mmCIF file of C-alpha atoms and ligand atoms in Angstrom:
data_model
loop_
_atom_site.group_PDB
_atom_site.id
_atom_site.type_symbol
_atom_site.label_atom_id
_atom_site.label_comp_id
_atom_site.label_asym_id
_atom_site.label_seq_id
_atom_site.Cartn_x
_atom_site.Cartn_y
_atom_site.Cartn_z
ATOM 1 C CA MET A 273 18.104 -3.468 3.855
ATOM 2 C CA THR A 274 19.947 -3.798 0.533
ATOM 3 C CA GLY A 275 19.752 -1.285 -2.366
ATOM 4 C CA PRO A 276 16.673 0.745 -3.233
ATOM 5 C CA LEU A 277 13.757 -1.180 -4.686
ATOM 6 C CA VAL A 278 11.946 1.951 -5.798
ATOM 7 C CA GLU A 279 13.788 4.903 -7.285
ATOM 8 C CA VAL A 280 11.841 8.002 -8.211
ATOM 9 C CA GLN A 281 13.834 10.847 -9.703
ATOM 10 C CA GLY A 282 12.379 14.212 -10.692
ATOM 11 C CA LEU A 283 8.968 12.655 -11.328
ATOM 12 C CA ILE A 284 6.448 14.904 -13.072
ATOM 13 C CA LYS A 285 2.879 13.938 -13.888
ATOM 14 C CA GLY A 286 0.265 15.994 -15.643
ATOM 15 C CA PHE A 287 -3.105 15.154 -17.150
ATOM 16 C CA GLU A 288 -4.555 16.633 -20.326
ATOM 17 C CA SER A 289 -8.296 17.076 -20.522
ATOM 18 C CA SER A 290 -10.825 19.277 -22.279
ATOM 19 C CA ALA A 291 -10.464 21.632 -19.311
ATOM 20 C CA GLY A 292 -6.738 21.986 -20.038
ATOM 21 C CA HIS A 293 -3.542 20.750 -18.450
ATOM 22 C CA LEU A 294 -3.522 19.643 -14.819
ATOM 23 C CA LEU A 295 -0.140 19.341 -13.163
ATOM 24 C CA VAL A 296 -0.391 16.742 -10.362
ATOM 25 C CA LEU A 297 3.162 15.757 -9.410
ATOM 26 C CA ARG A 298 6.095 18.095 -9.768
ATOM 27 C CA ASP A 299 9.677 17.098 -9.326
ATOM 28 C CA LEU A 300 9.189 14.251 -6.872
ATOM 29 C CA THR A 301 12.344 12.452 -5.788
ATOM 30 C CA PHE A 302 12.624 9.625 -3.255
ATOM 31 C CA ARG A 303 13.821 6.068 -2.813
ATOM 32 C CA VAL A 304 12.400 3.094 -1.002
ATOM 33 C CA GLY A 305 14.861 0.486 0.216
ATOM 34 C CA ALA A 306 14.250 -3.226 -0.285
ATOM 35 C CA GLY A 307 12.213 -4.458 2.653
ATOM 36 C CA GLU A 308 11.370 -0.953 3.801
ATOM 37 C CA PHE A 309 7.856 0.097 4.837
ATOM 38 C CA VAL A 310 7.165 3.644 3.652
ATOM 39 C CA ALA A 311 3.931 5.516 4.316
ATOM 40 C CA VAL A 312 2.776 8.447 2.198
ATOM 41 C CA VAL A 313 0.493 11.164 3.541
ATOM 42 C CA GLY A 314 -0.725 14.311 1.821
ATOM 43 C CA PRO A 315 -3.799 16.473 1.320
ATOM 44 C CA SER A 316 -6.768 15.009 -0.535
ATOM 45 C CA GLY A 317 -6.360 15.297 -4.296
ATOM 46 C CA CYS A 318 -2.620 15.987 -4.146
ATOM 47 C CA GLY A 319 -1.692 12.986 -6.287
ATOM 48 C CA LYS A 320 -1.089 10.025 -3.951
ATOM 49 C CA THR A 321 -3.159 7.542 -5.958
ATOM 50 C CA THR A 322 -1.601 8.899 -9.140
ATOM 51 C CA LEU A 323 1.842 8.234 -7.654
ATOM 52 C CA LEU A 324 0.909 4.645 -6.739
ATOM 53 C CA ARG A 325 -0.530 4.042 -10.200
ATOM 54 C CA ILE A 326 2.739 5.217 -11.733
ATOM 55 C CA LEU A 327 4.732 2.928 -9.404
ATOM 56 C CA ALA A 328 2.404 0.076 -10.404
ATOM 57 C CA GLY A 329 3.109 0.684 -14.097
ATOM 58 C CA LEU A 330 -0.539 1.552 -14.726
ATOM 59 C CA LEU A 331 0.149 5.171 -15.687
ATOM 60 C CA PRO A 332 3.141 6.608 -17.545
ATOM 61 C CA PRO A 333 5.084 9.510 -15.989
ATOM 62 C CA SER A 334 5.117 12.810 -17.888
ATOM 63 C CA GLY A 335 8.716 13.443 -16.914
ATOM 64 C CA GLY A 336 11.539 12.234 -14.711
ATOM 65 C CA SER A 337 12.320 8.592 -14.100
ATOM 66 C CA VAL A 338 10.842 5.762 -12.065
ATOM 67 C CA ALA A 339 12.415 2.363 -11.492
ATOM 68 C CA VAL A 340 11.009 -0.622 -9.614
ATOM 69 C CA ALA A 341 13.451 -3.438 -8.923
ATOM 70 C CA GLY A 342 15.810 -1.725 -11.363
ATOM 71 C CA CYS A 343 13.411 -1.658 -14.290
ATOM 72 C CA ASP A 344 10.514 0.198 -15.872
ATOM 73 C CA PRO A 345 7.398 -0.158 -13.656
ATOM 74 C CA ARG A 346 5.432 -1.565 -16.606
ATOM 75 C CA LEU A 347 7.959 -4.351 -16.960
ATOM 76 C CA ALA A 348 7.989 -4.905 -13.181
ATOM 77 C CA ARG A 349 4.199 -5.250 -13.313
ATOM 78 C CA ARG A 350 4.330 -7.682 -16.224
ATOM 79 C CA GLU A 351 6.832 -9.758 -14.284
ATOM 80 C CA LYS A 352 4.445 -9.764 -11.286
ATOM 81 C CA GLN A 353 6.824 -7.850 -9.072
ATOM 82 C CA VAL A 354 4.088 -5.499 -7.878
ATOM 83 C CA GLY A 355 0.969 -6.209 -5.818
ATOM 84 C CA PHE A 356 -1.765 -3.607 -5.335
ATOM 85 C CA VAL A 357 -4.393 -3.288 -2.601
ATOM 86 C CA PHE A 358 -7.072 -0.662 -3.166
ATOM 87 C CA GLN A 359 -9.376 1.195 -0.816
ATOM 88 C CA THR A 360 -12.209 -1.238 -1.538
ATOM 89 C CA PRO A 361 -11.395 -4.917 -1.976
ATOM 90 C CA ALA A 362 -13.259 -5.365 -5.319
ATOM 91 C CA LEU A 363 -13.776 -9.119 -4.939
ATOM 92 C CA LEU A 364 -15.823 -10.985 -7.517
ATOM 93 C CA PRO A 365 -19.137 -11.743 -5.760
ATOM 94 C CA TRP A 366 -19.723 -15.057 -7.556
ATOM 95 C CA ARG A 367 -16.364 -16.486 -6.542
ATOM 96 C CA THR A 368 -15.468 -17.835 -3.125
ATOM 97 C CA VAL A 369 -12.612 -16.411 -1.051
ATOM 98 C CA LEU A 370 -10.203 -19.055 -2.345
ATOM 99 C CA GLU A 371 -11.394 -18.628 -5.937
ATOM 100 C CA ASN A 372 -10.899 -14.865 -5.663
ATOM 101 C CA VAL A 373 -7.314 -15.354 -4.508
ATOM 102 C CA ARG A 374 -6.765 -17.872 -7.330
ATOM 103 C CA LEU A 375 -8.255 -15.637 -10.013
ATOM 104 C CA ALA A 376 -5.057 -13.876 -11.114
ATOM 105 C CA LEU A 377 -3.281 -17.236 -11.313
ATOM 106 C CA GLU A 378 -5.978 -18.592 -13.601
ATOM 107 C CA VAL A 379 -5.950 -15.493 -15.795
ATOM 108 C CA ASN A 380 -2.182 -15.801 -16.144
ATOM 109 C CA ARG A 381 -2.286 -19.599 -16.483
ATOM 110 C CA VAL A 382 0.013 -20.131 -13.529
ATOM 111 C CA SER A 383 -0.418 -23.599 -12.091
ATOM 112 C CA ARG A 384 2.391 -23.553 -9.532
ATOM 113 C CA PRO A 385 2.445 -20.128 -7.864
ATOM 114 C CA ALA A 386 5.277 -18.918 -5.643
ATOM 115 C CA LEU A 387 2.854 -18.770 -2.731
ATOM 116 C CA LYS A 388 -0.044 -21.193 -2.522
ATOM 117 C CA PRO A 389 -3.424 -19.468 -2.168
ATOM 118 C CA GLU A 390 -4.300 -21.879 0.658
ATOM 119 C CA ASP A 391 -1.125 -20.911 2.542
ATOM 120 C CA LEU A 392 -1.850 -17.221 2.046
ATOM 121 C CA LEU A 393 -5.336 -17.652 3.479
ATOM 122 C CA GLU A 394 -3.776 -19.426 6.441
ATOM 123 C CA LEU A 395 -1.349 -16.513 6.868
ATOM 124 C CA MET A 396 -4.293 -14.081 6.801
ATOM 125 C CA GLY A 397 -6.177 -16.109 9.375
ATOM 126 C CA LEU A 398 -8.835 -16.956 6.793
ATOM 127 C CA ALA A 399 -8.275 -20.679 6.302
ATOM 128 C CA GLU A 400 -11.722 -21.621 7.591
ATOM 129 C CA PHE A 401 -13.416 -19.055 5.339
ATOM 130 C CA ALA A 402 -11.951 -20.295 2.040
ATOM 131 C CA ASP A 403 -15.386 -21.358 0.772
ATOM 132 C CA TYR A 404 -17.232 -18.232 1.854
ATOM 133 C CA TYR A 405 -18.545 -15.755 -0.698
ATOM 134 C CA PRO A 406 -17.657 -12.049 -0.437
ATOM 135 C CA HIS A 407 -21.111 -11.059 0.855
ATOM 136 C CA GLN A 408 -20.563 -13.398 3.813
ATOM 137 C CA LEU A 409 -17.401 -11.540 4.925
ATOM 138 C CA SER A 410 -16.863 -8.555 7.187
ATOM 139 C CA GLY A 411 -15.061 -5.518 5.725
ATOM 140 C CA GLY A 412 -11.825 -6.441 7.489
ATOM 141 C CA MET A 413 -11.987 -10.026 6.216
ATOM 142 C CA ALA A 414 -12.650 -8.854 2.656
ATOM 143 C CA GLN A 415 -9.622 -6.591 2.835
ATOM 144 C CA ARG A 416 -7.507 -9.496 4.104
ATOM 145 C CA VAL A 417 -8.634 -11.471 1.041
ATOM 146 C CA ALA A 418 -7.541 -8.545 -1.125
ATOM 147 C CA LEU A 419 -4.148 -8.621 0.594
ATOM 148 C CA ALA A 420 -3.814 -12.365 0.011
ATOM 149 C CA ARG A 421 -4.701 -11.796 -3.639
ATOM 150 C CA ALA A 422 -2.041 -9.083 -3.944
ATOM 151 C CA LEU A 423 0.605 -11.415 -2.510
ATOM 152 C CA VAL A 424 -0.174 -14.457 -4.642
ATOM 153 C CA PHE A 425 2.661 -13.852 -7.120
ATOM 154 C CA ASP A 426 5.032 -13.139 -4.233
ATOM 155 C CA PRO A 427 5.726 -9.605 -5.533
ATOM 156 C CA LYS A 428 8.718 -7.621 -4.316
ATOM 157 C CA LEU A 429 6.690 -4.432 -3.985
ATOM 158 C CA LEU A 430 3.322 -4.071 -2.296
ATOM 159 C CA LEU A 431 1.379 -0.875 -2.992
ATOM 160 C CA MET A 432 -1.525 -0.070 -0.682
ATOM 161 C CA ASP A 433 -3.910 2.823 -1.290
ATOM 162 C CA GLU A 434 -5.845 3.682 1.877
ATOM 163 C CA PRO A 435 -6.679 0.002 2.319
ATOM 164 C CA PHE A 436 -8.317 0.386 5.727
ATOM 165 C CA SER A 437 -10.139 3.683 5.325
ATOM 166 C CA ALA A 438 -13.556 2.088 4.776
ATOM 167 C CA LEU A 439 -13.322 0.120 8.031
ATOM 168 C CA ASP A 440 -14.603 1.092 11.475
ATOM 169 C CA GLU A 441 -11.963 2.309 13.913
ATOM 170 C CA LEU A 442 -11.618 -0.922 15.925
ATOM 171 C CA THR A 443 -11.328 -3.139 12.853
ATOM 172 C CA ARG A 444 -8.965 -0.642 11.302
ATOM 173 C CA SER A 445 -6.660 -0.751 14.301
ATOM 174 C CA ALA A 446 -6.732 -4.564 14.331
ATOM 175 C CA MET A 447 -5.920 -4.616 10.601
ATOM 176 C CA ARG A 448 -2.826 -2.470 11.144
ATOM 177 C CA TYR A 449 -1.326 -5.044 13.479
ATOM 178 C CA GLU A 450 -2.496 -7.853 11.228
ATOM 179 C CA LEU A 451 -0.686 -6.215 8.307
ATOM 180 C CA LEU A 452 2.437 -5.745 10.445
ATOM 181 C CA ARG A 453 2.360 -9.416 11.396
ATOM 182 C CA VAL A 454 2.130 -10.428 7.725
ATOM 183 C CA TRP A 455 4.845 -7.929 6.804
ATOM 184 C CA GLU A 456 7.198 -9.305 9.512
ATOM 185 C CA GLN A 457 6.775 -12.734 7.917
ATOM 186 C CA THR A 458 7.048 -11.727 4.265
ATOM 187 C CA ARG A 459 9.259 -8.602 4.453
ATOM 188 C CA LYS A 460 7.829 -7.053 1.330
ATOM 189 C CA THR A 461 8.773 -3.547 0.352
ATOM 190 C CA VAL A 462 5.620 -1.540 1.059
ATOM 191 C CA VAL A 463 4.395 1.870 -0.079
ATOM 192 C CA PHE A 464 1.285 2.624 1.935
ATOM 193 C CA VAL A 465 -0.945 5.659 1.317
ATOM 194 C CA THR A 466 -3.107 6.817 4.208
ATOM 195 C CA HIS A 467 -4.934 9.866 5.524
ATOM 196 C CA SER A 468 -4.283 8.787 9.094
ATOM 197 C CA ILE A 469 -1.045 10.086 10.568
ATOM 198 C CA PRO A 470 -1.127 7.711 13.581
ATOM 199 C CA GLU A 471 -1.594 4.831 11.123
ATOM 200 C CA ALA A 472 1.407 6.003 9.093
ATOM 201 C CA VAL A 473 3.569 6.223 12.222
ATOM 202 C CA ILE A 474 2.679 2.855 13.733
ATOM 203 C CA LEU A 475 3.193 1.036 10.432
ATOM 204 C CA ALA A 476 6.093 2.695 8.700
ATOM 205 C CA ASP A 477 9.863 2.938 8.895
ATOM 206 C CA ARG A 478 9.618 6.281 7.171
ATOM 207 C CA VAL A 479 6.780 8.681 6.349
ATOM 208 C CA LEU A 480 6.778 10.920 3.266
ATOM 209 C CA VAL A 481 4.656 14.072 3.382
ATOM 210 C CA LEU A 482 3.406 15.366 0.044
ATOM 211 C CA SER A 483 2.329 18.956 -0.456
ATOM 212 C CA ARG A 484 -0.965 20.001 -1.998
ATOM 213 C CA ARG A 485 -1.196 19.629 -5.772
ATOM 214 C CA PRO A 486 1.054 19.873 -7.667
ATOM 215 C CA ALA A 487 2.683 17.616 -5.110
ATOM 216 C CA HIS A 488 6.289 17.744 -4.124
ATOM 217 C CA LEU A 489 8.020 16.229 -1.118
ATOM 218 C CA ALA A 490 7.189 18.579 1.762
ATOM 219 C CA GLY A 491 8.745 16.525 4.529
ATOM 220 C CA GLU A 492 10.070 13.178 5.569
ATOM 221 C CA LEU A 493 10.251 11.498 8.956
ATOM 222 C CA VAL A 494 12.131 8.399 10.048
ATOM 223 C CA VAL A 495 10.038 6.624 12.671
ATOM 224 C CA ASN A 496 12.220 5.675 15.603
ATOM 225 C CA LEU A 497 10.074 2.959 17.118
ATOM 226 C CA PRO A 498 11.411 -0.567 17.561
ATOM 227 C CA ARG A 499 9.971 -3.595 15.742
ATOM 228 C CA PRO A 500 7.770 -5.445 16.207
ATOM 229 C CA ARG A 501 5.388 -2.571 16.806
ATOM 230 C CA THR A 502 2.822 -3.013 19.551
ATOM 231 C CA GLU A 503 -0.343 -1.197 20.512
ATOM 232 C CA ASP A 504 1.128 0.217 23.729
ATOM 233 C CA MET A 505 3.701 2.114 21.631
ATOM 234 C CA GLU A 506 0.831 4.376 20.605
ATOM 235 C CA ASP A 507 0.994 5.852 24.138
ATOM 236 C CA SER A 508 4.757 6.434 23.985
ATOM 237 C CA VAL A 509 6.439 9.815 23.735
ATOM 238 C CA PRO A 510 8.324 9.052 20.459
ATOM 239 C CA PHE A 511 5.044 7.991 18.815
ATOM 240 C CA GLN A 512 3.227 11.102 19.891
ATOM 241 C CA GLU A 513 6.106 13.363 18.931
ATOM 242 C CA ALA A 514 6.181 11.808 15.463
ATOM 243 C CA VAL A 515 2.429 12.320 15.094
ATOM 244 C CA ARG A 516 2.684 15.929 16.212
ATOM 245 C CA TRP A 517 5.585 16.675 13.857
ATOM 246 C CA LEU A 518 3.783 15.129 10.880
ATOM 247 C CA LYS A 519 0.560 16.990 11.647
ATOM 248 C CA LEU A 520 2.443 20.282 11.594
ATOM 249 C CA ARG A 521 4.227 19.388 8.348
ATOM 250 C CA LEU A 522 0.992 18.324 6.734
ATOM 251 C CA ARG A 523 -0.822 21.452 7.817
ATOM 252 C CA ALA A 524 1.964 23.601 6.412
ATOM 253 C CA ALA A 525 1.903 21.646 3.135
ATOM 254 C CA ALA A 526 -1.876 21.700 2.646
HETATM 255 N N1 ATP B 63 -6.972 9.894 -15.222
HETATM 256 C C1 ATP B 63 -7.027 11.167 -14.817
HETATM 257 N N2 ATP B 63 -7.307 12.162 -15.695
HETATM 258 C C2 ATP B 63 -7.340 13.447 -15.309
HETATM 259 N N3 ATP B 63 -7.109 13.863 -14.060
HETATM 260 C C3 ATP B 63 -6.841 12.923 -13.130
HETATM 261 C C4 ATP B 63 -6.783 11.540 -13.461
HETATM 262 N N4 ATP B 63 -6.475 10.836 -12.331
HETATM 263 C C5 ATP B 63 -6.373 11.745 -11.352
HETATM 264 N N5 ATP B 63 -6.564 12.997 -11.821
HETATM 265 C C6 ATP B 63 -6.486 14.246 -11.049
HETATM 266 O O1 ATP B 63 -5.255 14.233 -10.369
HETATM 267 C C7 ATP B 63 -5.385 14.847 -9.101
HETATM 268 C C8 ATP B 63 -4.842 13.887 -8.055
HETATM 269 O O2 ATP B 63 -5.690 12.760 -7.967
HETATM 270 P P1 ATP B 63 -5.328 11.536 -7.020
HETATM 271 O O3 ATP B 63 -6.427 10.569 -7.115
HETATM 272 O O4 ATP B 63 -3.958 11.057 -7.341
HETATM 273 O O5 ATP B 63 -5.294 12.252 -5.596
HETATM 274 P P2 ATP B 63 -5.143 11.610 -4.133
HETATM 275 O O6 ATP B 63 -4.018 12.311 -3.475
HETATM 276 O O7 ATP B 63 -5.085 10.143 -4.233
HETATM 277 O O8 ATP B 63 -6.521 12.075 -3.452
HETATM 278 P P3 ATP B 63 -7.339 11.364 -2.257
HETATM 279 O O9 ATP B 63 -6.548 11.633 -1.025
HETATM 280 O O10 ATP B 63 -8.632 12.102 -2.246
HETATM 281 O O11 ATP B 63 -7.470 9.913 -2.601
HETATM 282 C C9 ATP B 63 -6.863 15.183 -8.926
HETATM 283 O O12 ATP B 63 -7.037 16.547 -9.183
HETATM 284 C C10 ATP B 63 -7.544 14.342 -9.987
HETATM 285 O O13 ATP B 63 -8.678 15.019 -10.479
HETATM 286 MG MG1 MG B 64 -6.333 8.606 -3.585
#
């Protein structure tokens, strides 16, 4: 791990609406090291998606400072340093798997991408489905296409917002290990939002616990499990202790 890739200092975010001012994030400070996998958990509505949107340069902070790869998140986004995977894959139904992964390249007129869409599909185990249309895919496959699409510019930072929450439990578990396999090979810096504490623990190097809105950092846990992570670690004492600790923290912060 080299220096921090994400630096958030005293971040404040509020929204103005006809109903008045809504404070969502208050004084949030944390760093994410280059190559680190950080999971974020917190009560529903506390501001996790808002935080990711700020890191992605899609929303401006109301106060404090945020840097991604040493610069303003909007600049980092323009320079394709940030990939985003949402809860639902949002693939274009009239484009094939390969065409969906290629879309952002076409929009940005990039003819020689850092990572070839075909290679990314291979990495995702989707090579033979390149010509399928989204309606012909399972939920897990569609989400793997979304991941390939997010990686196509070879971004430094990968932001994932509950990417597996729409999947059934078995597929969801398989996707965790699939993501870990891809992460071992690409070593992106990842910020991963989830409602599942076991998911946070098995994936992450470190878990941040946000409080209820207005969110602040209510706890932080370094996950002491070796890499590569395996399914049998979920039965281990360190795993279960981490889960228990985070559940208590989250309950106290909700
Ligand atoms: N564009 C917006 N304008 C006004 N309020 C907003 C906007 N975006 C989010 N909010 C409010 O900010 C708060 C946090 O929303 P956010 O989506 O970040 O929560 P979350 O932690 O991701 O929730 P969940 O776990 O349910 O996904 C909510 O009260 C929401 O209504
Ligand atoms: Mg959300």
